[in-house]
Amino acid sequence: MIRGWGAFACALVAATVPSGAMARQDIRLETQMFVERVHIDINGRPRRVLASADRIAPGDQLILVVNWRNEGSQPVRGLAVTNPIPRGMRLAVSDPNVEVSIDGGQRWGRLQDQWLPTPLGGTRRAVPADITHVRWMMPDDISPGESGRLSYRATVR
């Protein structure tokens, strides 16, 4: 079991970044991390519950939630919310609106459109273990006071 994961969570919160000068001033971001546990209820049925991610182990399913809010007095346009994916995690890409990077945030796209060079000079399709960053591009203006939530799943390796 891994302890001290709270320090990682703090680093992840600090690394969640809105893009654009105005966005940095007006958009508040808060990242939360939970581990999904399966418990057997009184009737013997499995129930999925979210727990604090202060103790995790390889194979644990994490749920990361990014809450956002426009605290400014003007609409924010072109907001991109970016999160790094630490080496010890494998992202589960299920949201069609999410873009991923496999090169530290230099290039973005859908996972199935990403390719990496191989040691013998060829290329191979990227897999979830190759993802270094995840990004959401907000399609609309975000009005003053508007808020929302983005989430994604990852597995501890």
mmCIF file of C-alpha atoms in Angstrom:
data_model
loop_
_atom_site.group_PDB
_atom_site.id
_atom_site.type_symbol
_atom_site.label_atom_id
_atom_site.label_comp_id
_atom_site.label_asym_id
_atom_site.label_seq_id
_atom_site.Cartn_x
_atom_site.Cartn_y
_atom_site.Cartn_z
ATOM 1 C CA MET A 1 0.000 0.000 0.000
ATOM 2 C CA ILE A 2 1.319 3.462 -0.828
ATOM 3 C CA ARG A 3 1.180 6.083 1.908
ATOM 4 C CA GLY A 4 1.778 9.790 1.536
ATOM 5 C CA TRP A 5 -0.327 9.912 -1.594
ATOM 6 C CA GLY A 6 -1.684 13.181 -0.224
ATOM 7 C CA ALA A 7 1.544 14.891 -1.295
ATOM 8 C CA PHE A 8 0.956 13.628 -4.807
ATOM 9 C CA ALA A 9 -2.629 14.902 -4.684
ATOM 10 C CA CYS A 10 -1.365 18.341 -3.609
ATOM 11 C CA ALA A 11 1.090 18.363 -6.502
ATOM 12 C CA LEU A 12 -1.665 17.335 -8.888
ATOM 13 C CA VAL A 13 -3.900 20.137 -7.625
ATOM 14 C CA ALA A 14 -1.094 22.629 -8.138
ATOM 15 C CA ALA A 15 -0.455 21.278 -11.621
ATOM 16 C CA THR A 16 -4.041 21.636 -12.846
ATOM 17 C CA VAL A 17 -3.719 24.612 -15.156
ATOM 18 C CA PRO A 18 -6.189 26.839 -16.980
ATOM 19 C CA SER A 19 -4.783 28.354 -20.172
ATOM 20 C CA GLY A 20 -5.036 31.953 -21.281
ATOM 21 C CA ALA A 21 -4.089 35.073 -19.299
ATOM 22 C CA MET A 22 -7.662 36.021 -18.429
ATOM 23 C CA ALA A 23 -8.480 32.446 -17.470
ATOM 24 C CA ARG A 24 -5.692 32.384 -14.898
ATOM 25 C CA GLN A 25 -7.183 35.418 -13.188
ATOM 26 C CA ASP A 26 -10.856 34.493 -13.328
ATOM 27 C CA ILE A 27 -11.116 30.699 -13.262
ATOM 28 C CA ARG A 28 -10.815 28.875 -9.949
ATOM 29 C CA LEU A 29 -9.854 25.199 -10.203
ATOM 30 C CA GLU A 30 -9.978 22.603 -7.462
ATOM 31 C CA THR A 31 -8.884 19.001 -7.950
ATOM 32 C CA GLN A 32 -10.084 16.143 -5.773
ATOM 33 C CA MET A 33 -8.896 12.546 -5.882
ATOM 34 C CA PHE A 34 -10.792 9.490 -4.676
ATOM 35 C CA VAL A 35 -10.182 5.754 -4.752
ATOM 36 C CA GLU A 36 -13.039 3.498 -5.773
ATOM 37 C CA ARG A 37 -13.536 0.620 -3.360
ATOM 38 C CA VAL A 38 -15.918 -2.320 -3.610
ATOM 39 C CA HIS A 39 -17.667 -3.292 -0.367
ATOM 40 C CA ILE A 40 -20.164 -6.068 0.199
ATOM 41 C CA ASP A 41 -23.436 -4.721 1.586
ATOM 42 C CA ILE A 42 -25.670 -6.369 4.176
ATOM 43 C CA ASN A 43 -27.419 -8.358 1.424
ATOM 44 C CA GLY A 44 -24.142 -9.727 0.081
ATOM 45 C CA ARG A 45 -24.136 -7.520 -3.020
ATOM 46 C CA PRO A 46 -21.039 -5.599 -4.089
ATOM 47 C CA ARG A 47 -21.327 -1.806 -3.800
ATOM 48 C CA ARG A 48 -18.873 0.682 -5.227
ATOM 49 C CA VAL A 49 -17.987 3.519 -2.871
ATOM 50 C CA LEU A 50 -15.587 6.445 -3.107
ATOM 51 C CA ALA A 51 -13.009 6.785 -0.356
ATOM 52 C CA SER A 52 -10.168 9.130 0.475
ATOM 53 C CA ALA A 53 -7.104 8.463 -1.669
ATOM 54 C CA ASP A 54 -4.637 8.808 1.195
ATOM 55 C CA ARG A 55 -3.788 5.068 0.989
ATOM 56 C CA ILE A 56 -3.637 3.379 -2.391
ATOM 57 C CA ALA A 57 -2.151 0.236 -3.864
ATOM 58 C CA PRO A 58 -1.281 -0.953 -7.365
ATOM 59 C CA GLY A 59 -4.449 -1.831 -9.235
ATOM 60 C CA ASP A 60 -6.614 0.699 -7.368
ATOM 61 C CA GLN A 61 -9.062 2.670 -9.500
ATOM 62 C CA LEU A 62 -8.772 6.419 -8.917
ATOM 63 C CA ILE A 63 -11.355 9.018 -9.806
ATOM 64 C CA LEU A 64 -10.015 12.535 -10.263
ATOM 65 C CA VAL A 65 -12.450 15.434 -10.274
ATOM 66 C CA VAL A 66 -11.628 18.974 -11.417
ATOM 67 C CA ASN A 67 -14.193 21.540 -10.244
ATOM 68 C CA TRP A 68 -14.062 24.878 -12.084
ATOM 69 C CA ARG A 69 -15.770 28.232 -11.577
ATOM 70 C CA ASN A 70 -15.589 31.605 -13.346
ATOM 71 C CA GLU A 71 -15.120 34.058 -10.480
ATOM 72 C CA GLY A 72 -14.616 37.030 -12.777
ATOM 73 C CA SER A 73 -17.071 39.605 -14.022
ATOM 74 C CA GLN A 74 -16.559 38.789 -17.726
ATOM 75 C CA PRO A 75 -17.131 35.631 -19.771
ATOM 76 C CA VAL A 76 -14.036 33.487 -20.316
ATOM 77 C CA ARG A 77 -13.465 32.148 -23.831
ATOM 78 C CA GLY A 78 -11.159 29.383 -25.001
ATOM 79 C CA LEU A 79 -10.505 27.787 -21.620
ATOM 80 C CA ALA A 80 -8.317 24.683 -21.645
ATOM 81 C CA VAL A 81 -7.928 22.703 -18.416
ATOM 82 C CA THR A 82 -4.772 20.569 -18.376
ATOM 83 C CA ASN A 83 -3.679 17.895 -15.880
ATOM 84 C CA PRO A 84 -0.437 15.900 -15.858
ATOM 85 C CA ILE A 85 -0.706 12.112 -15.547
ATOM 86 C CA PRO A 86 2.023 10.830 -13.200
ATOM 87 C CA ARG A 87 4.120 7.857 -14.303
ATOM 88 C CA GLY A 88 2.538 5.634 -11.664
ATOM 89 C CA MET A 89 -0.926 5.998 -13.165
ATOM 90 C CA ARG A 90 -2.614 4.751 -16.333
ATOM 91 C CA LEU A 91 -5.421 6.928 -17.647
ATOM 92 C CA ALA A 92 -8.738 5.384 -18.693
ATOM 93 C CA VAL A 93 -9.868 7.466 -21.674
ATOM 94 C CA SER A 94 -13.645 7.365 -22.018
ATOM 95 C CA ASP A 95 -14.673 11.010 -22.495
ATOM 96 C CA PRO A 96 -14.823 11.886 -26.219
ATOM 97 C CA ASN A 97 -14.106 15.541 -25.360
ATOM 98 C CA VAL A 98 -10.783 14.832 -23.697
ATOM 99 C CA GLU A 99 -7.506 15.322 -25.546
ATOM 100 C CA VAL A 100 -4.313 13.573 -24.513
ATOM 101 C CA SER A 101 -0.620 14.184 -24.952
ATOM 102 C CA ILE A 102 2.067 11.514 -25.056
ATOM 103 C CA ASP A 103 4.981 13.954 -25.216
ATOM 104 C CA GLY A 104 4.677 16.155 -22.133
ATOM 105 C CA GLY A 105 2.006 18.451 -23.531
ATOM 106 C CA GLN A 106 3.692 19.422 -26.812
ATOM 107 C CA ARG A 107 1.087 17.821 -29.121
ATOM 108 C CA TRP A 108 -2.567 17.012 -28.413
ATOM 109 C CA GLY A 109 -5.195 14.718 -29.884
ATOM 110 C CA ARG A 110 -7.261 11.605 -29.384
ATOM 111 C CA LEU A 111 -5.334 8.579 -28.136
ATOM 112 C CA GLN A 112 -6.096 6.500 -31.242
ATOM 113 C CA ASP A 113 -4.504 9.212 -33.411
ATOM 114 C CA GLN A 114 -1.204 9.299 -31.483
ATOM 115 C CA TRP A 115 1.883 7.423 -32.672
ATOM 116 C CA LEU A 116 5.319 6.872 -31.119
ATOM 117 C CA PRO A 117 8.638 5.898 -32.697
ATOM 118 C CA THR A 118 9.991 2.421 -31.974
ATOM 119 C CA PRO A 119 13.658 1.609 -31.241
ATOM 120 C CA LEU A 120 14.041 -0.041 -34.664
ATOM 121 C CA GLY A 121 12.892 3.004 -36.618
ATOM 122 C CA GLY A 122 9.219 2.152 -37.015
ATOM 123 C CA THR A 123 6.176 3.545 -35.271
ATOM 124 C CA ARG A 124 3.519 2.141 -32.999
ATOM 125 C CA ARG A 125 0.123 3.340 -31.879
ATOM 126 C CA ALA A 126 0.129 4.990 -28.441
ATOM 127 C CA VAL A 127 -1.512 3.147 -25.543
ATOM 128 C CA PRO A 128 -2.943 4.522 -22.274
ATOM 129 C CA ALA A 129 0.368 3.897 -20.476
ATOM 130 C CA ASP A 130 2.017 6.448 -22.823
ATOM 131 C CA ILE A 131 -0.250 9.361 -21.817
ATOM 132 C CA THR A 132 1.567 12.183 -20.028
ATOM 133 C CA HIS A 133 -1.203 14.830 -19.894
ATOM 134 C CA VAL A 134 -4.949 15.155 -20.273
ATOM 135 C CA ARG A 135 -6.752 18.291 -21.477
ATOM 136 C CA TRP A 136 -10.307 19.526 -21.907
ATOM 137 C CA MET A 137 -11.085 22.393 -24.269
ATOM 138 C CA MET A 138 -14.222 24.168 -23.094
ATOM 139 C CA PRO A 139 -16.307 24.707 -26.249
ATOM 140 C CA ASP A 140 -18.370 27.684 -25.088
ATOM 141 C CA ASP A 141 -17.890 30.942 -23.267
ATOM 142 C CA ILE A 142 -17.999 30.497 -19.510
ATOM 143 C CA SER A 143 -20.281 33.131 -18.008
ATOM 144 C CA PRO A 144 -19.487 34.898 -14.724
ATOM 145 C CA GLY A 145 -20.510 32.667 -11.830
ATOM 146 C CA GLU A 146 -20.786 29.583 -14.045
ATOM 147 C CA SER A 147 -19.242 26.416 -12.647
ATOM 148 C CA GLY A 148 -18.823 22.818 -13.636
ATOM 149 C CA ARG A 149 -16.977 19.585 -13.087
ATOM 150 C CA LEU A 150 -14.636 17.456 -15.192
ATOM 151 C CA SER A 151 -13.594 13.975 -14.162
ATOM 152 C CA TYR A 152 -11.500 11.080 -15.305
ATOM 153 C CA ARG A 153 -10.416 7.663 -14.107
ATOM 154 C CA ALA A 154 -6.943 6.253 -13.718
ATOM 155 C CA THR A 155 -5.449 3.006 -12.453
ATOM 156 C CA VAL A 156 -2.470 2.893 -10.092
ATOM 157 C CA ARG A 157 0.290 0.815 -11.703
#
